[in-house]
Amino acid sequence: MPEHKSVLLTESISNLNICPTGVYVDGTLGLGGHSGEIARRLTTGRLVAIDRDETAIARSRERLRGLEDRITFVHGNFRDLGNILDKLGIGKINGALFDLGVSSPQLDEAERGFSYMADAPLDMRMDRSEGISAWVVVNRWSEEQLKRVLWDYGEERYAPQIAAAIVRYRRGKAVESTLELVDIIRSAMPAAALREKQHPAKRSFQALRIAVNDELDAEREMLEEAMDRLEAGGRLCVITFHSLEDRIAKAAIRARENGCTCPRDFPVCKCGFVQTMRSVTRKPIVASAQELNDNPRARSAHLRVAERV
């Protein structure tokens, strides 16, 4: 079984305020670190654990053996949260947790194609049973589409140069592997950029992963559904790993916390806004020095917590 360290585990479980008889959702099961801690705090309660990756579900079932009576494992996309809960006969929930990072096994298993540190086929699909792979994006999408993906999803300032380099390269042959793509990215960047602390392919690989899995739209839909489903006092915990995801989580919560559109000088609200969420912490929670020492992958993690009012 791969070694697994769940990011911001103590902070997220503490902020869920788990009721032993409540119903909870872990929309990003992974290897079950968060799910296990939720389930251990339940008595007659129930945890719905969702993941797009069938391998992750199989491993989590093994890891969480003995807690099966409290957990319902679901192979699915968290953007379908409403349909998943309806099929299970669940209306309201007492809490929801979403860890939006790529799990350690997906990064560590080269064949998945998520890592820019090991050679593998260009895949990057969370669910390998459906959807397009990174190979299709890199080899079939136009230069303009590639540029947009790299800029919009990776905030890559050298997006035009990288997109052009990919198109030039594939005129001779298809880009087949992750390290082949890394070399193309490096070739398109100036020497100063290559000397930066961050790996030169990090932003591009992030962008491709988001595009392949349609992550941002899925996250928006999931957050809206989760907040609709929360009981009064129920908590939403969202762990993000890059600024795009953090902005989505922040905006979704803020819209339900302070979405009044009336001019500031109006004495009372006339637009009909009704607050349904409140932020538990104004600033995102970040990893402690101890956690960063134990798990460097937590360095970019941000936890936002909100409560249904």
JSON list of N, CA and C in Angstrom, two decimals, residues 48-119:
[
{"chain": "A", "resi": 48, "resn": "VAL", "atom": "N", "xyz": [-20.49, 9.36, 2.84]},
{"chain": "A", "resi": 48, "resn": "VAL", "atom": "CA", "xyz": [-20.51, 9.06, 1.41]},
{"chain": "A", "resi": 48, "resn": "VAL", "atom": "C", "xyz": [-19.15, 9.47, 0.87]},
{"chain": "A", "resi": 49, "resn": "ALA", "atom": "N", "xyz": [-18.37, 8.50, 0.41]},
{"chain": "A", "resi": 49, "resn": "ALA", "atom": "CA", "xyz": [-16.99, 8.74, -0.05]},
{"chain": "A", "resi": 49, "resn": "ALA", "atom": "C", "xyz": [-16.94, 8.55, -1.57]},
{"chain": "A", "resi": 50, "resn": "ILE", "atom": "N", "xyz": [-16.60, 9.63, -2.29]},
{"chain": "A", "resi": 50, "resn": "ILE", "atom": "CA", "xyz": [-16.69, 9.65, -3.75]},
{"chain": "A", "resi": 50, "resn": "ILE", "atom": "C", "xyz": [-15.29, 9.82, -4.34]},
{"chain": "A", "resi": 51, "resn": "ASP", "atom": "N", "xyz": [-15.03, 9.10, -5.44]},
{"chain": "A", "resi": 51, "resn": "ASP", "atom": "CA", "xyz": [-13.80, 9.33, -6.18]},
{"chain": "A", "resi": 51, "resn": "ASP", "atom": "C", "xyz": [-13.99, 8.89, -7.62]},
{"chain": "A", "resi": 52, "resn": "ARG", "atom": "N", "xyz": [-13.33, 9.60, -8.54]},
{"chain": "A", "resi": 52, "resn": "ARG", "atom": "CA", "xyz": [-13.37, 9.26, -9.96]},
{"chain": "A", "resi": 52, "resn": "ARG", "atom": "C", "xyz": [-12.44, 8.11, -10.30]},
{"chain": "A", "resi": 53, "resn": "ASP", "atom": "N", "xyz": [-11.51, 7.85, -9.42]},
{"chain": "A", "resi": 53, "resn": "ASP", "atom": "CA", "xyz": [-10.45, 6.88, -9.67]},
{"chain": "A", "resi": 53, "resn": "ASP", "atom": "C", "xyz": [-10.82, 5.53, -9.02]},
{"chain": "A", "resi": 54, "resn": "GLU", "atom": "N", "xyz": [-11.09, 4.52, -9.83]},
{"chain": "A", "resi": 54, "resn": "GLU", "atom": "CA", "xyz": [-11.47, 3.21, -9.29]},
{"chain": "A", "resi": 54, "resn": "GLU", "atom": "C", "xyz": [-10.33, 2.58, -8.49]},
{"chain": "A", "resi": 55, "resn": "THR", "atom": "N", "xyz": [-9.09, 2.86, -8.87]},
{"chain": "A", "resi": 55, "resn": "THR", "atom": "CA", "xyz": [-7.95, 2.34, -8.12]},
{"chain": "A", "resi": 55, "resn": "THR", "atom": "C", "xyz": [-7.94, 2.92, -6.71]},
{"chain": "A", "resi": 56, "resn": "ALA", "atom": "N", "xyz": [-8.23, 4.21, -6.58]},
{"chain": "A", "resi": 56, "resn": "ALA", "atom": "CA", "xyz": [-8.27, 4.84, -5.26]},
{"chain": "A", "resi": 56, "resn": "ALA", "atom": "C", "xyz": [-9.35, 4.22, -4.39]},
{"chain": "A", "resi": 57, "resn": "ILE", "atom": "N", "xyz": [-10.51, 3.94, -4.97]},
{"chain": "A", "resi": 57, "resn": "ILE", "atom": "CA", "xyz": [-11.59, 3.33, -4.21]},
{"chain": "A", "resi": 57, "resn": "ILE", "atom": "C", "xyz": [-11.18, 1.95, -3.71]},
{"chain": "A", "resi": 58, "resn": "ALA", "atom": "N", "xyz": [-10.58, 1.15, -4.58]},
{"chain": "A", "resi": 58, "resn": "ALA", "atom": "CA", "xyz": [-10.16, -0.20, -4.19]},
{"chain": "A", "resi": 58, "resn": "ALA", "atom": "C", "xyz": [-9.15, -0.14, -3.04]},
{"chain": "A", "resi": 59, "resn": "ARG", "atom": "N", "xyz": [-8.19, 0.77, -3.15]},
{"chain": "A", "resi": 59, "resn": "ARG", "atom": "CA", "xyz": [-7.18, 0.89, -2.09]},
{"chain": "A", "resi": 59, "resn": "ARG", "atom": "C", "xyz": [-7.79, 1.40, -0.79]},
{"chain": "A", "resi": 60, "resn": "SER", "atom": "N", "xyz": [-8.73, 2.32, -0.89]},
{"chain": "A", "resi": 60, "resn": "SER", "atom": "CA", "xyz": [-9.35, 2.86, 0.31]},
{"chain": "A", "resi": 60, "resn": "SER", "atom": "C", "xyz": [-10.21, 1.81, 1.01]},
{"chain": "A", "resi": 61, "resn": "ARG", "atom": "N", "xyz": [-10.89, 0.99, 0.24]},
{"chain": "A", "resi": 61, "resn": "ARG", "atom": "CA", "xyz": [-11.67, -0.10, 0.86]},
{"chain": "A", "resi": 61, "resn": "ARG", "atom": "C", "xyz": [-10.76, -0.97, 1.72]},
{"chain": "A", "resi": 62, "resn": "GLU", "atom": "N", "xyz": [-9.57, -1.27, 1.20]},
{"chain": "A", "resi": 62, "resn": "GLU", "atom": "CA", "xyz": [-8.63, -2.08, 1.95]},
{"chain": "A", "resi": 62, "resn": "GLU", "atom": "C", "xyz": [-8.13, -1.33, 3.18]},
{"chain": "A", "resi": 63, "resn": "ARG", "atom": "N", "xyz": [-7.77, -0.07, 2.99]},
{"chain": "A", "resi": 63, "resn": "ARG", "atom": "CA", "xyz": [-7.22, 0.73, 4.08]},
{"chain": "A", "resi": 63, "resn": "ARG", "atom": "C", "xyz": [-8.24, 0.96, 5.20]},
{"chain": "A", "resi": 64, "resn": "LEU", "atom": "N", "xyz": [-9.51, 1.09, 4.82]},
{"chain": "A", "resi": 64, "resn": "LEU", "atom": "CA", "xyz": [-10.55, 1.42, 5.80]},
{"chain": "A", "resi": 64, "resn": "LEU", "atom": "C", "xyz": [-11.37, 0.20, 6.22]},
{"chain": "A", "resi": 65, "resn": "ARG", "atom": "N", "xyz": [-10.78, -0.96, 6.05]},
{"chain": "A", "resi": 65, "resn": "ARG", "atom": "CA", "xyz": [-11.47, -2.18, 6.47]},
{"chain": "A", "resi": 65, "resn": "ARG", "atom": "C", "xyz": [-11.82, -2.10, 7.95]},
{"chain": "A", "resi": 66, "resn": "GLY", "atom": "N", "xyz": [-13.06, -2.48, 8.28]},
{"chain": "A", "resi": 66, "resn": "GLY", "atom": "CA", "xyz": [-13.56, -2.38, 9.65]},
{"chain": "A", "resi": 66, "resn": "GLY", "atom": "C", "xyz": [-14.47, -1.19, 9.84]},
{"chain": "A", "resi": 67, "resn": "LEU", "atom": "N", "xyz": [-14.47, -0.25, 8.87]},
{"chain": "A", "resi": 67, "resn": "LEU", "atom": "CA", "xyz": [-15.33, 0.92, 8.95]},
{"chain": "A", "resi": 67, "resn": "LEU", "atom": "C", "xyz": [-16.42, 0.90, 7.86]},
{"chain": "A", "resi": 68, "resn": "GLU", "atom": "N", "xyz": [-16.52, -0.25, 7.15]},
{"chain": "A", "resi": 68, "resn": "GLU", "atom": "CA", "xyz": [-17.41, -0.32, 5.99]},
{"chain": "A", "resi": 68, "resn": "GLU", "atom": "C", "xyz": [-18.87, -0.05, 6.32]},
{"chain": "A", "resi": 69, "resn": "ASP", "atom": "N", "xyz": [-19.27, -0.37, 7.56]},
{"chain": "A", "resi": 69, "resn": "ASP", "atom": "CA", "xyz": [-20.68, -0.17, 7.91]},
{"chain": "A", "resi": 69, "resn": "ASP", "atom": "C", "xyz": [-21.05, 1.30, 8.01]},
{"chain": "A", "resi": 70, "resn": "ARG", "atom": "N", "xyz": [-20.04, 2.18, 8.04]},
{"chain": "A", "resi": 70, "resn": "ARG", "atom": "CA", "xyz": [-20.31, 3.61, 8.14]},
{"chain": "A", "resi": 70, "resn": "ARG", "atom": "C", "xyz": [-20.05, 4.36, 6.84]},
{"chain": "A", "resi": 71, "resn": "ILE", "atom": "N", "xyz": [-19.47, 3.66, 5.85]},
{"chain": "A", "resi": 71, "resn": "ILE", "atom": "CA", "xyz": [-19.04, 4.33, 4.61]},
{"chain": "A", "resi": 71, "resn": "ILE", "atom": "C", "xyz": [-19.76, 3.74, 3.41]},
{"chain": "A", "resi": 72, "resn": "THR", "atom": "N", "xyz": [-20.25, 4.62, 2.54]},
{"chain": "A", "resi": 72, "resn": "THR", "atom": "CA", "xyz": [-20.76, 4.22, 1.23]},
{"chain": "A", "resi": 72, "resn": "THR", "atom": "C", "xyz": [-19.76, 4.72, 0.19]},
{"chain": "A", "resi": 73, "resn": "PHE", "atom": "N", "xyz": [-19.08, 3.79, -0.49]},
{"chain": "A", "resi": 73, "resn": "PHE", "atom": "CA", "xyz": [-18.10, 4.14, -1.51]},
{"chain": "A", "resi": 73, "resn": "PHE", "atom": "C", "xyz": [-18.81, 4.33, -2.85]},
{"chain": "A", "resi": 74, "resn": "VAL", "atom": "N", "xyz": [-18.48, 5.43, -3.54]},
{"chain": "A", "resi": 74, "resn": "VAL", "atom": "CA", "xyz": [-19.12, 5.74, -4.82]},
{"chain": "A", "resi": 74, "resn": "VAL", "atom": "C", "xyz": [-18.06, 6.07, -5.86]},
{"chain": "A", "resi": 75, "resn": "HIS", "atom": "N", "xyz": [-18.07, 5.33, -6.97]},
{"chain": "A", "resi": 75, "resn": "HIS", "atom": "CA", "xyz": [-17.22, 5.67, -8.10]},
{"chain": "A", "resi": 75, "resn": "HIS", "atom": "C", "xyz": [-17.99, 6.67, -8.95]},
{"chain": "A", "resi": 76, "resn": "GLY", "atom": "N", "xyz": [-17.55, 7.92, -8.91]},
{"chain": "A", "resi": 76, "resn": "GLY", "atom": "CA", "xyz": [-18.26, 8.96, -9.64]},
{"chain": "A", "resi": 76, "resn": "GLY", "atom": "C", "xyz": [-17.53, 10.28, -9.57]},
{"chain": "A", "resi": 77, "resn": "ASN", "atom": "N", "xyz": [-18.10, 11.26, -10.24]},
{"chain": "A", "resi": 77, "resn": "ASN", "atom": "CA", "xyz": [-17.55, 12.61, -10.30]},
{"chain": "A", "resi": 77, "resn": "ASN", "atom": "C", "xyz": [-18.28, 13.48, -9.29]},
{"chain": "A", "resi": 78, "resn": "PHE", "atom": "N", "xyz": [-17.53, 14.22, -8.48]},
{"chain": "A", "resi": 78, "resn": "PHE", "atom": "CA", "xyz": [-18.21, 15.03, -7.47]},
{"chain": "A", "resi": 78, "resn": "PHE", "atom": "C", "xyz": [-19.11, 16.12, -8.07]},
{"chain": "A", "resi": 79, "resn": "ARG", "atom": "N", "xyz": [-18.95, 16.41, -9.38]},
{"chain": "A", "resi": 79, "resn": "ARG", "atom": "CA", "xyz": [-19.87, 17.37, -9.99]},
{"chain": "A", "resi": 79, "resn": "ARG", "atom": "C", "xyz": [-21.28, 16.80, -10.05]},
{"chain": "A", "resi": 80, "resn": "ASP", "atom": "N", "xyz": [-21.42, 15.47, -9.92]},
{"chain": "A", "resi": 80, "resn": "ASP", "atom": "CA", "xyz": [-22.72, 14.81, -9.91]},
{"chain": "A", "resi": 80, "resn": "ASP", "atom": "C", "xyz": [-23.21, 14.57, -8.49]},
{"chain": "A", "resi": 81, "resn": "LEU", "atom": "N", "xyz": [-22.74, 15.36, -7.55]},
{"chain": "A", "resi": 81, "resn": "LEU", "atom": "CA", "xyz": [-23.06, 15.16, -6.14]},
{"chain": "A", "resi": 81, "resn": "LEU", "atom": "C", "xyz": [-24.56, 15.07, -5.89]},
{"chain": "A", "resi": 82, "resn": "GLY", "atom": "N", "xyz": [-25.34, 15.94, -6.52]},
{"chain": "A", "resi": 82, "resn": "GLY", "atom": "CA", "xyz": [-26.78, 15.92, -6.31]},
{"chain": "A", "resi": 82, "resn": "GLY", "atom": "C", "xyz": [-27.40, 14.60, -6.71]},
{"chain": "A", "resi": 83, "resn": "ASN", "atom": "N", "xyz": [-27.05, 14.10, -7.89]},
{"chain": "A", "resi": 83, "resn": "ASN", "atom": "CA", "xyz": [-27.60, 12.83, -8.36]},
{"chain": "A", "resi": 83, "resn": "ASN", "atom": "C", "xyz": [-27.13, 11.67, -7.48]},
{"chain": "A", "resi": 84, "resn": "ILE", "atom": "N", "xyz": [-25.88, 11.73, -7.05]},
{"chain": "A", "resi": 84, "resn": "ILE", "atom": "CA", "xyz": [-25.35, 10.67, -6.18]},
{"chain": "A", "resi": 84, "resn": "ILE", "atom": "C", "xyz": [-26.14, 10.60, -4.89]},
{"chain": "A", "resi": 85, "resn": "LEU", "atom": "N", "xyz": [-26.35, 11.75, -4.26]},
{"chain": "A", "resi": 85, "resn": "LEU", "atom": "CA", "xyz": [-27.09, 11.76, -2.99]},
{"chain": "A", "resi": 85, "resn": "LEU", "atom": "C", "xyz": [-28.55, 11.36, -3.19]},
{"chain": "A", "resi": 86, "resn": "ASP", "atom": "N", "xyz": [-29.15, 11.81, -4.29]},
{"chain": "A", "resi": 86, "resn": "ASP", "atom": "CA", "xyz": [-30.55, 11.44, -4.55]},
{"chain": "A", "resi": 86, "resn": "ASP", "atom": "C", "xyz": [-30.70, 9.93, -4.70]},
{"chain": "A", "resi": 87, "resn": "LYS", "atom": "N", "xyz": [-29.76, 9.30, -5.42]},
{"chain": "A", "resi": 87, "resn": "LYS", "atom": "CA", "xyz": [-29.82, 7.85, -5.62]},
{"chain": "A", "resi": 87, "resn": "LYS", "atom": "C", "xyz": [-29.66, 7.09, -4.30]},
{"chain": "A", "resi": 88, "resn": "LEU", "atom": "N", "xyz": [-28.95, 7.70, -3.37]},
{"chain": "A", "resi": 88, "resn": "LEU", "atom": "CA", "xyz": [-28.75, 7.08, -2.05]},
{"chain": "A", "resi": 88, "resn": "LEU", "atom": "C", "xyz": [-29.87, 7.44, -1.08]},
{"chain": "A", "resi": 89, "resn": "GLY", "atom": "N", "xyz": [-30.83, 8.23, -1.53]},
{"chain": "A", "resi": 89, "resn": "GLY", "atom": "CA", "xyz": [-31.94, 8.62, -0.67]},
{"chain": "A", "resi": 89, "resn": "GLY", "atom": "C", "xyz": [-31.56, 9.63, 0.39]},
{"chain": "A", "resi": 90, "resn": "ILE", "atom": "N", "xyz": [-30.54, 10.43, 0.12]},
{"chain": "A", "resi": 90, "resn": "ILE", "atom": "CA", "xyz": [-30.06, 11.43, 1.08]},
{"chain": "A", "resi": 90, "resn": "ILE", "atom": "C", "xyz": [-30.49, 12.81, 0.64]},
{"chain": "A", "resi": 91, "resn": "GLY", "atom": "N", "xyz": [-31.14, 13.53, 1.54]},
{"chain": "A", "resi": 91, "resn": "GLY", "atom": "CA", "xyz": [-31.54, 14.91, 1.25]},
{"chain": "A", "resi": 91, "resn": "GLY", "atom": "C", "xyz": [-30.50, 15.89, 1.73]},
{"chain": "A", "resi": 92, "resn": "LYS", "atom": "N", "xyz": [-30.50, 16.14, 3.02]},
{"chain": "A", "resi": 92, "resn": "LYS", "atom": "CA", "xyz": [-29.56, 17.08, 3.62]},
{"chain": "A", "resi": 92, "resn": "LYS", "atom": "C", "xyz": [-28.35, 16.35, 4.20]},
{"chain": "A", "resi": 93, "resn": "ILE", "atom": "N", "xyz": [-27.24, 17.08, 4.32]},
{"chain": "A", "resi": 93, "resn": "ILE", "atom": "CA", "xyz": [-26.02, 16.53, 4.91]},
{"chain": "A", "resi": 93, "resn": "ILE", "atom": "C", "xyz": [-25.54, 17.46, 6.02]},
{"chain": "A", "resi": 94, "resn": "ASN", "atom": "N", "xyz": [-24.70, 16.90, 6.89]},
{"chain": "A", "resi": 94, "resn": "ASN", "atom": "CA", "xyz": [-24.18, 17.68, 8.02]},
{"chain": "A", "resi": 94, "resn": "ASN", "atom": "C", "xyz": [-22.80, 18.26, 7.77]},
{"chain": "A", "resi": 95, "resn": "GLY", "atom": "N", "xyz": [-22.18, 17.83, 6.70]},
{"chain": "A", "resi": 95, "resn": "GLY", "atom": "CA", "xyz": [-20.86, 18.37, 6.39]},
{"chain": "A", "resi": 95, "resn": "GLY", "atom": "C", "xyz": [-20.31, 17.78, 5.12]},
{"chain": "A", "resi": 96, "resn": "ALA", "atom": "N", "xyz": [-19.37, 18.50, 4.51]},
{"chain": "A", "resi": 96, "resn": "ALA", "atom": "CA", "xyz": [-18.74, 18.04, 3.28]},
{"chain": "A", "resi": 96, "resn": "ALA", "atom": "C", "xyz": [-17.29, 18.49, 3.25]},
{"chain": "A", "resi": 97, "resn": "LEU", "atom": "N", "xyz": [-16.44, 17.60, 2.78]},
{"chain": "A", "resi": 97, "resn": "LEU", "atom": "CA", "xyz": [-15.00, 17.87, 2.68]},
{"chain": "A", "resi": 97, "resn": "LEU", "atom": "C", "xyz": [-14.55, 17.58, 1.26]},
{"chain": "A", "resi": 98, "resn": "PHE", "atom": "N", "xyz": [-13.76, 18.50, 0.69]},
{"chain": "A", "resi": 98, "resn": "PHE", "atom": "CA", "xyz": [-13.22, 18.31, -0.65]},
{"chain": "A", "resi": 98, "resn": "PHE", "atom": "C", "xyz": [-11.75, 18.69, -0.64]},
{"chain": "A", "resi": 99, "resn": "ASP", "atom": "N", "xyz": [-10.89, 17.72, -0.91]},
{"chain": "A", "resi": 99, "resn": "ASP", "atom": "CA", "xyz": [-9.45, 17.94, -1.05]},
{"chain": "A", "resi": 99, "resn": "ASP", "atom": "C", "xyz": [-9.17, 17.92, -2.55]},
{"chain": "A", "resi": 100, "resn": "LEU", "atom": "N", "xyz": [-8.93, 19.09, -3.14]},
{"chain": "A", "resi": 100, "resn": "LEU", "atom": "CA", "xyz": [-8.89, 19.22, -4.59]},
{"chain": "A", "resi": 100, "resn": "LEU", "atom": "C", "xyz": [-7.52, 18.96, -5.21]},
{"chain": "A", "resi": 101, "resn": "GLY", "atom": "N", "xyz": [-6.58, 18.51, -4.43]},
{"chain": "A", "resi": 101, "resn": "GLY", "atom": "CA", "xyz": [-5.27, 18.21, -4.98]},
{"chain": "A", "resi": 101, "resn": "GLY", "atom": "C", "xyz": [-5.22, 16.84, -5.63]},
{"chain": "A", "resi": 102, "resn": "VAL", "atom": "N", "xyz": [-4.17, 16.63, -6.43]},
{"chain": "A", "resi": 102, "resn": "VAL", "atom": "CA", "xyz": [-3.91, 15.31, -7.00]},
{"chain": "A", "resi": 102, "resn": "VAL", "atom": "C", "xyz": [-3.35, 14.44, -5.88]},
{"chain": "A", "resi": 103, "resn": "SER", "atom": "N", "xyz": [-3.86, 13.23, -5.72]},
{"chain": "A", "resi": 103, "resn": "SER", "atom": "CA", "xyz": [-3.41, 12.38, -4.63]},
{"chain": "A", "resi": 103, "resn": "SER", "atom": "C", "xyz": [-1.98, 11.91, -4.87]},
{"chain": "A", "resi": 104, "resn": "SER", "atom": "N", "xyz": [-1.29, 11.56, -3.78]},
{"chain": "A", "resi": 104, "resn": "SER", "atom": "CA", "xyz": [0.10, 11.13, -3.88]},
{"chain": "A", "resi": 104, "resn": "SER", "atom": "C", "xyz": [0.30, 9.95, -4.81]},
{"chain": "A", "resi": 105, "resn": "PRO", "atom": "N", "xyz": [-0.54, 8.90, -4.74]},
{"chain": "A", "resi": 105, "resn": "PRO", "atom": "CA", "xyz": [-0.34, 7.79, -5.67]},
{"chain": "A", "resi": 105, "resn": "PRO", "atom": "C", "xyz": [-0.45, 8.19, -7.13]},
{"chain": "A", "resi": 106, "resn": "GLN", "atom": "N", "xyz": [-1.35, 9.11, -7.44]},
{"chain": "A", "resi": 106, "resn": "GLN", "atom": "CA", "xyz": [-1.47, 9.56, -8.83]},
{"chain": "A", "resi": 106, "resn": "GLN", "atom": "C", "xyz": [-0.20, 10.26, -9.29]},
{"chain": "A", "resi": 107, "resn": "LEU", "atom": "N", "xyz": [0.45, 10.98, -8.39]},
{"chain": "A", "resi": 107, "resn": "LEU", "atom": "CA", "xyz": [1.70, 11.64, -8.73]},
{"chain": "A", "resi": 107, "resn": "LEU", "atom": "C", "xyz": [2.86, 10.64, -8.77]},
{"chain": "A", "resi": 108, "resn": "ASP", "atom": "N", "xyz": [2.84, 9.70, -7.83]},
{"chain": "A", "resi": 108, "resn": "ASP", "atom": "CA", "xyz": [3.97, 8.79, -7.68]},
{"chain": "A", "resi": 108, "resn": "ASP", "atom": "C", "xyz": [3.97, 7.65, -8.69]},
{"chain": "A", "resi": 109, "resn": "GLU", "atom": "N", "xyz": [2.78, 7.29, -9.20]},
{"chain": "A", "resi": 109, "resn": "GLU", "atom": "CA", "xyz": [2.70, 6.21, -10.17]},
{"chain": "A", "resi": 109, "resn": "GLU", "atom": "C", "xyz": [2.88, 6.79, -11.57]},
{"chain": "A", "resi": 110, "resn": "ALA", "atom": "N", "xyz": [4.06, 6.58, -12.13]},
{"chain": "A", "resi": 110, "resn": "ALA", "atom": "CA", "xyz": [4.43, 7.25, -13.37]},
{"chain": "A", "resi": 110, "resn": "ALA", "atom": "C", "xyz": [3.44, 7.01, -14.49]},
{"chain": "A", "resi": 111, "resn": "GLU", "atom": "N", "xyz": [2.85, 5.82, -14.53]},
{"chain": "A", "resi": 111, "resn": "GLU", "atom": "CA", "xyz": [1.99, 5.49, -15.66]},
{"chain": "A", "resi": 111, "resn": "GLU", "atom": "C", "xyz": [0.73, 6.36, -15.75]},
{"chain": "A", "resi": 112, "resn": "ARG", "atom": "N", "xyz": [0.41, 7.08, -14.67]},
{"chain": "A", "resi": 112, "resn": "ARG", "atom": "CA", "xyz": [-0.76, 7.95, -14.71]},
{"chain": "A", "resi": 112, "resn": "ARG", "atom": "C", "xyz": [-0.52, 9.22, -15.51]},
{"chain": "A", "resi": 113, "resn": "GLY", "atom": "N", "xyz": [0.75, 9.62, -15.65]},
{"chain": "A", "resi": 113, "resn": "GLY", "atom": "CA", "xyz": [1.08, 10.77, -16.48]},
{"chain": "A", "resi": 113, "resn": "GLY", "atom": "C", "xyz": [0.88, 12.12, -15.84]},
{"chain": "A", "resi": 114, "resn": "PHE", "atom": "N", "xyz": [0.69, 12.18, -14.53]},
{"chain": "A", "resi": 114, "resn": "PHE", "atom": "CA", "xyz": [0.48, 13.45, -13.86]},
{"chain": "A", "resi": 114, "resn": "PHE", "atom": "C", "xyz": [1.79, 14.17, -13.53]},
{"chain": "A", "resi": 115, "resn": "SER", "atom": "N", "xyz": [2.85, 13.41, -13.36]},
{"chain": "A", "resi": 115, "resn": "SER", "atom": "CA", "xyz": [4.10, 13.98, -12.87]},
{"chain": "A", "resi": 115, "resn": "SER", "atom": "C", "xyz": [5.03, 14.40, -14.00]},
{"chain": "A", "resi": 116, "resn": "TYR", "atom": "N", "xyz": [5.70, 15.54, -13.79]},
{"chain": "A", "resi": 116, "resn": "TYR", "atom": "CA", "xyz": [6.70, 16.01, -14.75]},
{"chain": "A", "resi": 116, "resn": "TYR", "atom": "C", "xyz": [8.10, 15.54, -14.33]},
{"chain": "A", "resi": 117, "resn": "MET", "atom": "N", "xyz": [8.15, 14.67, -13.32]},
{"chain": "A", "resi": 117, "resn": "MET", "atom": "CA", "xyz": [9.43, 14.19, -12.82]},
{"chain": "A", "resi": 117, "resn": "MET", "atom": "C", "xyz": [9.77, 12.77, -13.30]},
{"chain": "A", "resi": 118, "resn": "ALA", "atom": "N", "xyz": [8.80, 12.08, -13.91]},
{"chain": "A", "resi": 118, "resn": "ALA", "atom": "CA", "xyz": [9.03, 10.71, -14.36]},
{"chain": "A", "resi": 118, "resn": "ALA", "atom": "C", "xyz": [8.43, 10.53, -15.75]},
{"chain": "A", "resi": 119, "resn": "ASP", "atom": "N", "xyz": [9.02, 9.65, -16.53]},
{"chain": "A", "resi": 119, "resn": "ASP", "atom": "CA", "xyz": [8.54, 9.45, -17.90]},
{"chain": "A", "resi": 119, "resn": "ASP", "atom": "C", "xyz": [7.34, 8.51, -17.91]}
]
